[in-house]
Every structure is written in structure tokens, then in C-alpha cells.
mmCIF file of C-alpha atoms in Angstrom:
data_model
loop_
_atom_site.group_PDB
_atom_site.id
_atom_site.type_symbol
_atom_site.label_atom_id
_atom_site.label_comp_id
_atom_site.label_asym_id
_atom_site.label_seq_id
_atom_site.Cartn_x
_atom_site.Cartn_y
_atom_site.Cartn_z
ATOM 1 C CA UNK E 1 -5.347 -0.534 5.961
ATOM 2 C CA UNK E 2 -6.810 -3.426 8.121
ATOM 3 C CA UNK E 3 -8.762 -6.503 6.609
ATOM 4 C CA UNK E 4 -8.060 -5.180 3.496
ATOM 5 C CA UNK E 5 -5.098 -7.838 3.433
ATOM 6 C CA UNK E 6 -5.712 -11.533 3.262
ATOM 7 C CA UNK E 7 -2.488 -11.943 5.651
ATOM 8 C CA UNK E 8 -1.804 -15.359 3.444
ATOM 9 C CA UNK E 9 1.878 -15.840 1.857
ATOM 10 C CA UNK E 10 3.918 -17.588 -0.323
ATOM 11 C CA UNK E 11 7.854 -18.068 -0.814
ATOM 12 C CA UNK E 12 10.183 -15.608 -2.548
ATOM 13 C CA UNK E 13 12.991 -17.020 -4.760
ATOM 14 C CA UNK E 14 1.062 3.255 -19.842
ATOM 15 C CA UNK E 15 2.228 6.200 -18.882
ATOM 16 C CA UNK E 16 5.527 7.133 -18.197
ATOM 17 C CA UNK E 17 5.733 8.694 -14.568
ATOM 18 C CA UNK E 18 5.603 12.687 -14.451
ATOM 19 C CA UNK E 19 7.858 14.639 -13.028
ATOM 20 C CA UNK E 20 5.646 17.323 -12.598
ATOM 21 C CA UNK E 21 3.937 16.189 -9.120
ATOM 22 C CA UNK E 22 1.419 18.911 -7.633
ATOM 23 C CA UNK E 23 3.957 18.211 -4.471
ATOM 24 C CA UNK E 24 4.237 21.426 -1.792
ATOM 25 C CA UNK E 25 7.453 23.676 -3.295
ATOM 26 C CA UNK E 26 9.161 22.805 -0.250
ATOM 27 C CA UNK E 27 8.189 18.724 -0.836
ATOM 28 C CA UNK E 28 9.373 17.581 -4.146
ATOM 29 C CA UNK E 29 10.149 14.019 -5.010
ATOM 30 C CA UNK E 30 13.006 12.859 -7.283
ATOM 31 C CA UNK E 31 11.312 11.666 -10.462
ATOM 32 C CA UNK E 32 12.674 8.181 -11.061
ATOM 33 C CA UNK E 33 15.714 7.515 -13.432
ATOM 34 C CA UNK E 34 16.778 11.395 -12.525
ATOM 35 C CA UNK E 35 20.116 11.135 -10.747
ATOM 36 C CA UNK E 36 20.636 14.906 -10.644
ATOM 37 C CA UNK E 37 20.207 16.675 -7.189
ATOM 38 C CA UNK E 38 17.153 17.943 -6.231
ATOM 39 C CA UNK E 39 15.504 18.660 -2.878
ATOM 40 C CA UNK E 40 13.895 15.589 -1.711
ATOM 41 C CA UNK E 41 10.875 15.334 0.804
ATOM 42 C CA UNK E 42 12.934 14.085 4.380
ATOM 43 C CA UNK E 43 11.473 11.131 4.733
ATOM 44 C CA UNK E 44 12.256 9.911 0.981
ATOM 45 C CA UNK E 45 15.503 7.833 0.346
ATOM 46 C CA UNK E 46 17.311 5.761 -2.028
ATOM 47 C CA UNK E 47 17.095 2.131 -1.384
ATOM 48 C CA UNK E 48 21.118 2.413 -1.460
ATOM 49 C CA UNK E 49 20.883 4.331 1.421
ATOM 50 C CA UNK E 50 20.171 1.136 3.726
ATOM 51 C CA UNK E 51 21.703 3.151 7.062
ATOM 52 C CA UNK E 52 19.544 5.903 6.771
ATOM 53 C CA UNK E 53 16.618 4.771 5.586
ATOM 54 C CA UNK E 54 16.354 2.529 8.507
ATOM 55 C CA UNK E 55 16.569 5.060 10.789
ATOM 56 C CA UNK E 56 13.973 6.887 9.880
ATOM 57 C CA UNK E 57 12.151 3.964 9.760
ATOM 58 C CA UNK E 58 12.787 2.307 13.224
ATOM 59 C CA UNK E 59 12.657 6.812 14.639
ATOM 60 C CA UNK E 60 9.434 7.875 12.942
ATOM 61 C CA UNK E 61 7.922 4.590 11.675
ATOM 62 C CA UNK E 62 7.598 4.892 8.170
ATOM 63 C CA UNK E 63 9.649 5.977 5.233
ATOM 64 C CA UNK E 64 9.087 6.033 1.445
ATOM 65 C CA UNK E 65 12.376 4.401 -1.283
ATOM 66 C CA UNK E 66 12.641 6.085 -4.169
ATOM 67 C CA UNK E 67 13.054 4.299 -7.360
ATOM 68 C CA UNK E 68 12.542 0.529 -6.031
ATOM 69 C CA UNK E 69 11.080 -0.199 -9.514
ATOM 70 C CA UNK E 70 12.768 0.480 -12.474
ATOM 71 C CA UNK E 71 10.896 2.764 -15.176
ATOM 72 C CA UNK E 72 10.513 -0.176 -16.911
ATOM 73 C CA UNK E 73 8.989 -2.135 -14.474
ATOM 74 C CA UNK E 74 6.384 0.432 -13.204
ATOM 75 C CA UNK E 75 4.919 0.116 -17.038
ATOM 76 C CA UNK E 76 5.533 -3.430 -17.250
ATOM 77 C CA UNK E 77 3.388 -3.979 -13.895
ATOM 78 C CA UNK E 78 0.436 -1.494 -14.906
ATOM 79 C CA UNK E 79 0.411 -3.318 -17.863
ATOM 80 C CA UNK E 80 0.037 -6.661 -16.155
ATOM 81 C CA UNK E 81 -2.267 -5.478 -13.682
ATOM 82 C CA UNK E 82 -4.417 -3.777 -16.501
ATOM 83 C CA UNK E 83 -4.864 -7.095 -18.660
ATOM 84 C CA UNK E 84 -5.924 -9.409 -15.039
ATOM 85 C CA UNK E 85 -8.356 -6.371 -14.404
ATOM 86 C CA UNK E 86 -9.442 -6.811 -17.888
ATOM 87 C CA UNK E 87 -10.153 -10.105 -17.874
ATOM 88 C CA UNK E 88 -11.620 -10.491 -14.980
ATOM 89 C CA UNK E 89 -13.723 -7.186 -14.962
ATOM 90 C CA UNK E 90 -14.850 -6.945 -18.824
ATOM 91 C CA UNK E 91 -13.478 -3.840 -18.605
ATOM 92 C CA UNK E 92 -10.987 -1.644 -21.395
ATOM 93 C CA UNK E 93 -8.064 0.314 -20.034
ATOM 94 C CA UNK E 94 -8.355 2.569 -22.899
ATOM 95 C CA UNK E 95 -12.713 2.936 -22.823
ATOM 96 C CA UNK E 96 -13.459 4.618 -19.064
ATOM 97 C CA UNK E 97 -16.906 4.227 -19.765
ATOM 98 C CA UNK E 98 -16.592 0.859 -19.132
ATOM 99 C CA UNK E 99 -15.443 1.388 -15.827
ATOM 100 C CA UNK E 100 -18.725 2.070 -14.634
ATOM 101 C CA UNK E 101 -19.315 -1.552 -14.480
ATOM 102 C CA UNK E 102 -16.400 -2.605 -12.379
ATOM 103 C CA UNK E 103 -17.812 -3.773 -8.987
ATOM 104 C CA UNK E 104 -15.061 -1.995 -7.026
ATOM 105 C CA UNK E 105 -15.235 -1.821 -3.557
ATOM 106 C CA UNK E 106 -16.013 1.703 -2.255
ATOM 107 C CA UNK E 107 -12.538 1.355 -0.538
ATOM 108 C CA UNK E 108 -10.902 0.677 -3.631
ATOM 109 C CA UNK E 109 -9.971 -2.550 -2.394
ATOM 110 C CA UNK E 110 -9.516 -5.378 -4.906
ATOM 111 C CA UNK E 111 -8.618 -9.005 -4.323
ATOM 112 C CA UNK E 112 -9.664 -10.239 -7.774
ATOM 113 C CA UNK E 113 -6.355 -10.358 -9.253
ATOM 114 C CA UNK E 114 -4.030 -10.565 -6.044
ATOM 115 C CA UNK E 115 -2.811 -14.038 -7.550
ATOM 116 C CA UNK E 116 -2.272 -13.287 -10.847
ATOM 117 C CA UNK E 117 0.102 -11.884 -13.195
ATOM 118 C CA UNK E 118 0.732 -8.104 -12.194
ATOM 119 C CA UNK E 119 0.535 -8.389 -8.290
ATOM 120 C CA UNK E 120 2.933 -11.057 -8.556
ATOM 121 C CA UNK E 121 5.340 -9.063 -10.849
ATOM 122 C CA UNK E 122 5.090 -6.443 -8.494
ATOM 123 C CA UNK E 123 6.018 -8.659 -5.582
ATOM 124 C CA UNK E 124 8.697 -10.241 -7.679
ATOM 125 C CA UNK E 125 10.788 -7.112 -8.589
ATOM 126 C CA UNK E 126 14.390 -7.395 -7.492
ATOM 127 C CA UNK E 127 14.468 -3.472 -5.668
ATOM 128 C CA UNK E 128 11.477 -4.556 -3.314
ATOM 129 C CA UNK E 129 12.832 -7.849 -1.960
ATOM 130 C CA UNK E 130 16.309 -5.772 -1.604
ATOM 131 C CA UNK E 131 14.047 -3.588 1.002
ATOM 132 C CA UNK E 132 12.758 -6.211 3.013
ATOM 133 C CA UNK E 133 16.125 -8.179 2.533
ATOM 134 C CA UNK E 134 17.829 -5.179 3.926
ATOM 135 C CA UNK E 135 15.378 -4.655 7.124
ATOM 136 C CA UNK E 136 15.502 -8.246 8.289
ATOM 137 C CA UNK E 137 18.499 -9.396 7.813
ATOM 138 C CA UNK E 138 17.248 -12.484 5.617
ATOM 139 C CA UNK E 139 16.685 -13.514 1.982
ATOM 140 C CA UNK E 140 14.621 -16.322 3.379
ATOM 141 C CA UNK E 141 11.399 -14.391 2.851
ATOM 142 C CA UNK E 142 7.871 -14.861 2.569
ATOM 143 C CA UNK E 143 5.759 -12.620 0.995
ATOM 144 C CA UNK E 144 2.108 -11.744 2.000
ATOM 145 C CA UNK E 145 -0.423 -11.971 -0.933
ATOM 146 C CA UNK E 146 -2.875 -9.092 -0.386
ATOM 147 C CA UNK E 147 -5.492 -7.214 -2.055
ATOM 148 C CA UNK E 148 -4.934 -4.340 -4.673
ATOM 149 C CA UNK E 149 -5.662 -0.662 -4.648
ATOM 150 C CA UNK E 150 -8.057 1.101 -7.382
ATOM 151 C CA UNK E 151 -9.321 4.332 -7.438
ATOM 152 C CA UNK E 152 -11.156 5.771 -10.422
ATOM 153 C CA UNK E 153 -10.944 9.426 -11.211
ATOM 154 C CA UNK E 154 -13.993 10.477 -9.221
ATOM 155 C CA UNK E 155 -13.412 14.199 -10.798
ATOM 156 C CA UNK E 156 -15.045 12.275 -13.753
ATOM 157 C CA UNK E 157 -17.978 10.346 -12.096
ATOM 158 C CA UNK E 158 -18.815 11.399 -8.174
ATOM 159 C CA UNK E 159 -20.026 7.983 -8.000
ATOM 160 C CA UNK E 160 -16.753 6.363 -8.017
ATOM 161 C CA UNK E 161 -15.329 8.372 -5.014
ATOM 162 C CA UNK E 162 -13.397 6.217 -2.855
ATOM 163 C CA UNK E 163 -14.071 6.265 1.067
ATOM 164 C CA UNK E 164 -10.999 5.208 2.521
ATOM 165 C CA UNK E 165 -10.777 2.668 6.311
ATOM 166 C CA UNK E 166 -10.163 5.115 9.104
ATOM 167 C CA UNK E 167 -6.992 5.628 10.728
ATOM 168 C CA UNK E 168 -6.157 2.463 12.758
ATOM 169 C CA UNK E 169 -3.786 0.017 13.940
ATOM 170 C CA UNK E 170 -3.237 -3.180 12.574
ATOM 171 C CA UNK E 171 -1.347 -4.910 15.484
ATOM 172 C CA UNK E 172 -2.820 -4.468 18.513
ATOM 173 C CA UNK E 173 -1.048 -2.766 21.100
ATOM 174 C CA UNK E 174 -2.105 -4.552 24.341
ATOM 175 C CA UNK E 175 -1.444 -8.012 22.793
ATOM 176 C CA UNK E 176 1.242 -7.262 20.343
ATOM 177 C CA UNK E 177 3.212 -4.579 21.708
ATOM 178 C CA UNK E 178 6.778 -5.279 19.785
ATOM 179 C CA UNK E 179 8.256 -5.143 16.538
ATOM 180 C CA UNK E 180 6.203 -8.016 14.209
ATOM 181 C CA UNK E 181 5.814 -6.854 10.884
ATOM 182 C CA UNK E 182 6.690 -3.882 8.048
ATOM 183 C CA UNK E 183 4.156 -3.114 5.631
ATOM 184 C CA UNK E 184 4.477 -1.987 2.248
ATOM 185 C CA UNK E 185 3.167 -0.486 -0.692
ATOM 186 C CA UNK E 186 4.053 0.398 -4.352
ATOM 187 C CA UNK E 187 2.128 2.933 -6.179
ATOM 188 C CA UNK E 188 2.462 2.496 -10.033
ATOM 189 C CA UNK E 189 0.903 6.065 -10.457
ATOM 190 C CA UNK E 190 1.869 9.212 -9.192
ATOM 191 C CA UNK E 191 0.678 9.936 -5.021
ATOM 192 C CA UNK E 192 0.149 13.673 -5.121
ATOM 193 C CA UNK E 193 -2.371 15.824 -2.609
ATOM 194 C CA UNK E 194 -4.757 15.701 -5.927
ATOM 195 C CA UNK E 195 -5.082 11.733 -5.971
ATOM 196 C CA UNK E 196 -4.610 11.076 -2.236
ATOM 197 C CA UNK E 197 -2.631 7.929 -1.088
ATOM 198 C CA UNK E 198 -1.590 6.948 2.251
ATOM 199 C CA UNK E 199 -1.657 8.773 5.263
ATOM 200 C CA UNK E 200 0.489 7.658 8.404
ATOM 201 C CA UNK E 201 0.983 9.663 12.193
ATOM 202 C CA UNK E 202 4.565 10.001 12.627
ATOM 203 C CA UNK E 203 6.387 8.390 16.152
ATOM 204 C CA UNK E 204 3.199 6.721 17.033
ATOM 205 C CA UNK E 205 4.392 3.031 17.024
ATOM 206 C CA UNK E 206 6.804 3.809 20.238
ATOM 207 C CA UNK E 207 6.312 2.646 23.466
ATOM 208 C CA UNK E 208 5.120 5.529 24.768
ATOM 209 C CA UNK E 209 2.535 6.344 22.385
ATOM 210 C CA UNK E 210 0.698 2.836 22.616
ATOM 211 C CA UNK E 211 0.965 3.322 26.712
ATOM 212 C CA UNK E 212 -1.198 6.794 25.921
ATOM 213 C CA UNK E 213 -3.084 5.053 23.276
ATOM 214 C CA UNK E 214 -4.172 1.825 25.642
ATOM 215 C CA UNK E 215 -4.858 4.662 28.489
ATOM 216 C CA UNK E 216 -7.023 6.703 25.964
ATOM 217 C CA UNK E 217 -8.987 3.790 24.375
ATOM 218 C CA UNK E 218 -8.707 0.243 27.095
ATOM 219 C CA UNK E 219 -11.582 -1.450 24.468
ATOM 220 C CA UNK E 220 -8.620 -2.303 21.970
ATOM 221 C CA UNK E 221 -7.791 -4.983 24.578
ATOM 222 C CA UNK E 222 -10.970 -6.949 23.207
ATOM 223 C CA UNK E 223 -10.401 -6.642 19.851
ATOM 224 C CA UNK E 224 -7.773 -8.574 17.263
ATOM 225 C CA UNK E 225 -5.286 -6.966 15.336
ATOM 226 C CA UNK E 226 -7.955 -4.527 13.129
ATOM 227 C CA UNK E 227 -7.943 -1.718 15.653
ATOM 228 C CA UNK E 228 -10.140 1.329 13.853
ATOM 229 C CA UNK E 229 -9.661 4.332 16.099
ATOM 230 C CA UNK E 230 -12.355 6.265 14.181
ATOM 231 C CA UNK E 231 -10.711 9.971 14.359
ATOM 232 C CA UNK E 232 -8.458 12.101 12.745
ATOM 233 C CA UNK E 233 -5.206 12.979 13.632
ATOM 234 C CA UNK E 234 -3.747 16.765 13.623
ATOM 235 C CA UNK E 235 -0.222 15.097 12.856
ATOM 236 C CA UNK E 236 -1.127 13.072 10.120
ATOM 237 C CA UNK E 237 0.549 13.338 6.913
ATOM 238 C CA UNK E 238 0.105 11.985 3.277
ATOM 239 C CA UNK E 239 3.387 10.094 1.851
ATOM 240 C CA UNK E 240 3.680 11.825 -1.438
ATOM 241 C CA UNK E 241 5.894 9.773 -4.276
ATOM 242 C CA UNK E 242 6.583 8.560 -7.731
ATOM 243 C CA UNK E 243 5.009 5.652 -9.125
ATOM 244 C CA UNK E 244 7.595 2.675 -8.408
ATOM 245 C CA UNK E 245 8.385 4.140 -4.866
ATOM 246 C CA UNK E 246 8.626 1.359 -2.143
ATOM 247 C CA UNK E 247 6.402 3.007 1.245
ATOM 248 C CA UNK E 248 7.600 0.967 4.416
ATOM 249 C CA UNK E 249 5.594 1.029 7.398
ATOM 250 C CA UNK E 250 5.412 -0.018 10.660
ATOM 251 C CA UNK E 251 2.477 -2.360 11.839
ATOM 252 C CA UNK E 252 2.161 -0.609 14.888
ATOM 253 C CA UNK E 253 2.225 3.165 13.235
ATOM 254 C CA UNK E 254 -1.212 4.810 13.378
ATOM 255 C CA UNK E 255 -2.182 4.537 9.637
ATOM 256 C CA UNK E 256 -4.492 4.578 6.956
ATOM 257 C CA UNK E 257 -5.919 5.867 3.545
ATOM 258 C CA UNK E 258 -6.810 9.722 2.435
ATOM 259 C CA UNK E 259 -8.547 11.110 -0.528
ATOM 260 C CA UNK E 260 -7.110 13.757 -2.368
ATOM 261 C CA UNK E 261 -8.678 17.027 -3.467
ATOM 262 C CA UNK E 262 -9.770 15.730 -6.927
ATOM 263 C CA UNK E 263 -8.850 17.315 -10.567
ATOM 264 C CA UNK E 264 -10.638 20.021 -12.077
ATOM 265 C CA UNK E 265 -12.136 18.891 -15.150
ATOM 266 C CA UNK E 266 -11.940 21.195 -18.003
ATOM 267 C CA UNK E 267 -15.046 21.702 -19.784
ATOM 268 C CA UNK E 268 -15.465 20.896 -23.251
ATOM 269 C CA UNK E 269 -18.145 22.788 -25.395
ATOM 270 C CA UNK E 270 -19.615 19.807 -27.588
ATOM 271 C CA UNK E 271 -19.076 16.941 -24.920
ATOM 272 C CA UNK E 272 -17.225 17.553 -21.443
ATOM 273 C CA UNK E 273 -17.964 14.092 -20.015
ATOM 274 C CA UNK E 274 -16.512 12.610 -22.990
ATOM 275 C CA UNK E 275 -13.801 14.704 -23.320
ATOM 276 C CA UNK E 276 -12.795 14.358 -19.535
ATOM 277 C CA UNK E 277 -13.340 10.476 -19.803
ATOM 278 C CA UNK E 278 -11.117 10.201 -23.108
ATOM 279 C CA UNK E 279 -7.825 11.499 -21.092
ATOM 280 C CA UNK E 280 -9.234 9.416 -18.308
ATOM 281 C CA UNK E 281 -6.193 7.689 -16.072
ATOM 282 C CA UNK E 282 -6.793 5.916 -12.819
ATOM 283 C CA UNK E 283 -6.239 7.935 -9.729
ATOM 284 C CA UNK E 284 -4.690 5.393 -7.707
ATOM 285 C CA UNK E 285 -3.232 1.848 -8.773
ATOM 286 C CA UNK E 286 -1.305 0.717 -5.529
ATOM 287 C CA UNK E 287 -0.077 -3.173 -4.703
ATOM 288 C CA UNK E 288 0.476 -3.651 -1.073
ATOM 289 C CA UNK E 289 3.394 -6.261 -0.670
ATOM 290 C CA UNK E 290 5.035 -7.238 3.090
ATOM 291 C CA UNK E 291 8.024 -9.742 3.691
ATOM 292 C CA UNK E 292 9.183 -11.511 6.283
ATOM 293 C CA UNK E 293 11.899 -14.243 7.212
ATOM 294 C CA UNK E 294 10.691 -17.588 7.171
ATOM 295 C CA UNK E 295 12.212 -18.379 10.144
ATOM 296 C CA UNK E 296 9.577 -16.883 11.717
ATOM 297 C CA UNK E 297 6.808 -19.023 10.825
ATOM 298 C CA UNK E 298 5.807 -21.702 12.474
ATOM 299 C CA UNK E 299 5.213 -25.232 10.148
ATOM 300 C CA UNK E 300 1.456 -24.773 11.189
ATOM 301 C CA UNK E 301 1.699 -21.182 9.287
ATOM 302 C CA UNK E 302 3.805 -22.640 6.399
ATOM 303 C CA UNK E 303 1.040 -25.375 6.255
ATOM 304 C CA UNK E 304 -1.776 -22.972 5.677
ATOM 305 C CA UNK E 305 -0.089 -21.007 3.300
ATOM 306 C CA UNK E 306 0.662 -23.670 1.105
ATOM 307 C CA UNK E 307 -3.011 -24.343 1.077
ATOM 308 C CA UNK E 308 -4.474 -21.490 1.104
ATOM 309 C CA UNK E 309 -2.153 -19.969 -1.444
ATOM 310 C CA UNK E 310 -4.068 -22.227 -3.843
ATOM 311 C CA UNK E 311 -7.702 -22.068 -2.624
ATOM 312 C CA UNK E 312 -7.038 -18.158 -2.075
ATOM 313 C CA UNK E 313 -9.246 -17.494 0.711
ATOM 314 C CA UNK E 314 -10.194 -13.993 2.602
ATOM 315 C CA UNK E 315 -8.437 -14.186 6.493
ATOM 316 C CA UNK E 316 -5.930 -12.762 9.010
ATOM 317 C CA UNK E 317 -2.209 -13.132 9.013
ATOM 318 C CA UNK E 318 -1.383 -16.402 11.015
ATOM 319 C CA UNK E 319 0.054 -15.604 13.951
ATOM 320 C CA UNK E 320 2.831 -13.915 11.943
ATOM 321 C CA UNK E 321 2.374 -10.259 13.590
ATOM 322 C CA UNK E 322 -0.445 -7.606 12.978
ATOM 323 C CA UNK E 323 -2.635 -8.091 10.083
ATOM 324 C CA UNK E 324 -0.667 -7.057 6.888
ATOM 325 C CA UNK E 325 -1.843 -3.472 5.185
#
């Protein structure tokens, strides 16, 4: 997601989600809260599952936790989030015509309310420090404080579809070619192939797919972390999951955002704009959240954290890794 993130950190001490996901037959997710057994996608695991989870993770890149949030604290954070949007937008959860005046990026991208009291809910939950806990080894962690994700339902108004950042790196692979950081996100609304989510390539943060990558494209050497590559990719694939999953990433897997298909509006006789708007729900309420140990930041780092965590100011992650998406 590139300079979407403001790479700064600081220390770590609605509707209920369907179960009904327009997922392929083949790809269903486990709602949350259901411990029966169902087929799960294969890169999907519990956050109990520490062994395998990781393994997919450090093998293909990327993997998605199920559950990481609590039911409870998926509605608790959209609840949060919804009151800082309100009173910093003017806007009413429950009146999408107001919407329309929300001066939302085009990207979705929102760093309004990245320091009040939803994000920080969000980062606080006990399941997602667990995660990074887990990966590094530490529960001396600091946590990055990054923008939000919004997308209106564009079915609704074309206007407010999203464009996503291309596919791109965001730790550059002639300067930065080793492990430095995992990213993460936590949708609080369902990521189906209707809404659109994230979108990762599988395998390409290994050694031998930045030696084809620096071979194919030898500009990246001049840039910084924010590598757009500006193409698709044929193995791309969207992580599909249920709101309170935890997706992992890593900084050097070839990532970024897709929009989904879109909902088919069904038409009312007396009114179909207001009918479609008064069921209206967000398509995509995302807070991207990345940990690491303290360890590994320098005192010059810690020092412009602690400074910047209170001016709150727009810039790339100190020296901690590739820019946080």
C-alpha cells in the first residue's frame, strides 16, 4: 500500500459479521465464533496455530488469522471508528447521504482519525499483538500508527469508486533485500470478490524473485522504499476473510489494493437511490496495524516517534525496514 502509511509508532503495553461471504465454493472462510469444521481457504489459520501459520508466512509471504478479534471487538471498533469519522467528517453512520461530503481520498486512504479512539482500539486488541508477539519473538513491541481504509458503496454513487495504488513493493529490493518488517491489516467488514480488499503475488518476496525483479526493472535502485511497478500480475490473488481477521504480510511481497465487482442494486419503484442508500453499509473499513521489537530501533527512531506521535505528521518509516502498508 506504499505512502499510504505514516511509518511513525508508538509503544504497546454495527453489524454482526455474515457468514454468508460471496467466497468461491471451493474458498470459504470460517465465520468467526464458529468452531465447527468447515473447509477453510489454505492460506487461512487460527492464530493458535502459531507453527503453521508461520510457515506459510515465511513459504508464500502472506497469510490471513482467523478470528484475531473477538465478535465483540469487531463491533466495538466500527463503533469507535464510526464516532472519530463522525466527528471529524460531519458525517452520520446511519444518513449515507451525508457521505457525499466526506473528502475521502480516491484511494480510500484516511489519516484523520489514525490517533484516535477506534484505530487505537484496533491496535490495542489482545489477538493482534499475540500475532506479532508470536512472529518476533518479543512483547517489546512498537506499533506503527498508519492511515485507515474507507470505501463507500460505489454500487450506490459511481462517484465514490475507489482507485486503489498499483501493485508495488514497499521495501526496496536492491537496498533492503532481507527480512525488515510484516505488515498487517484488520478488516472490520466482510473482504469478499464483491467489495474487493487486498491483493498480494504469492512467493514473490524470495530471493530469487527480487534477483528477476532487479534484472526486469534496474530503476528501483534510485528510488526509496515506495516501489510502484505499475502492472498487473497473472498470479495475483485477493485475501478473502471475515471482518476481525488479522492479514500478515511480508514487506517485500509484491502487493497492493483491488476493487471488487460492486453490488447490484435492486431497484425500487417510488425511490431506488433512496432505497439503495437506506441499507447503505460501507464497502470496506480496514485499519492497517504493523509491530515490531523495540530492540530494533535505534534511540534516534524512538526520539522521533515520541515526537512525532504527538505532532502526527505525514512521513516514511525511520530506518525501521520498508515503509509500513
Amino acid at each position: 500500500m506504499g505512502p499510504c502509511h505514516s511509518g511513525l509508532f508508538a509503544a504497546m503495553g454495527a453489524s454482526t459479521p455474515s457468514s454468508a461471504l460471496d467466497l468461491d465454493p471451493v474458498v470459504r472462510v470460517r465465520p468467526l465464533g464458529d468452531a465447527g469444521p468447515v473447509e477453510t481457504a489454505s492460506y487461512r489459520f487460527a492464530l493458535a496455530e502459531v507453527q503453521l501459520w508461520r510457515r506459510h508466512l515465511e513459504e508464500e509471504g502472506y497469510v490471513v488469522l482467523a478470528g484475531a478479534l473477538t465478535l465483540e471487538e469487531v463491533q466495538r471498533g466500527k463503533d469507535l471508528l464510526w464516532s472519530d469519522l463522525e466527528s471529524v467528517h460531519h458525517i452520520s453512520r446511519d444518513h449515507p447521504e451525508t457521505w457525499n461530503k466526506w473528502r475521502l481520498s480516491i484511494t480510500g486512504l484516511d489519516t484523520s482519525v489514525v490517533q484516535d479512539a477506534g484505530a487505537w482500539f484496533v491496535r490495542s486488541c489482545p489477538g493482534v499483538k499475540k500475532a506479532f508477539e508470536e512472529f518476533w519473538g518479543s512483547s517489546d513491541l512498537i506499533v506503527s500508527m498508519d492511515a485507515q481504509i474507507f470505501w463507500r458503496p460505489w454500487w450506490i454513487r459511481s462517484a465514490w469508486k475507489p482507485q486503489t495504488e498499483p501493485l508495488h513493493l514497499d521495501q526496496n529490493p536492491f537496498h533492503k533485500p532481507n527480512l525488515e518488517t510484516i505488515q498487517g491489516m484488520v478488516p472490520l467488514l466482510p473482504v469478499t470478490k464483491t467489495t474487493g480488499g487486498l491483493q498480494v503475488v504469492p512467493r514473490t518476496h524470495t530471493a530469487s524473485a527480487k534477483d528477476a525483479l532487479k534484472e526486469e526493472r534496474p530503476h528501483l535502485a534510485y528510488r526509496g522504499d515506495w516501489c510502484p511497478l505499475m502492472t498487473a500480475h497473472q498470479d495475483s490473488i485477493l485475501l478473502l476473510a471475515s471482518p476481525g481477521d488479522l492479514l500478515l504480510w511480508d514487506s517485500r511481497t509484491i502487493h497492493g489494493g483491488l476493487v471488487g465487482s460492486g453490488r447490484a442494486v435492486a431497484a425500487s419503484a417510488a425511490c431506488p437511490a433512496a432505497a439503495a442508500e437506506a441499507e447503505a453499509e460501507l464497502a470496506r473499513m480496514a485499519v492497517t496495524v504493523a509491530m515490531v521489537p523495540r530492540s530494533r530501533a535505534s534511540e534516534e527512531v524512538l526520539r522521533k516517534r515520541r515526537w512525532d506521535g504527538q505532532r502526527f505528521r505525514w512521513e516514511g518509516g525511520y530506518a525501521l525496514g520498508g515503509r509500513l502498508s
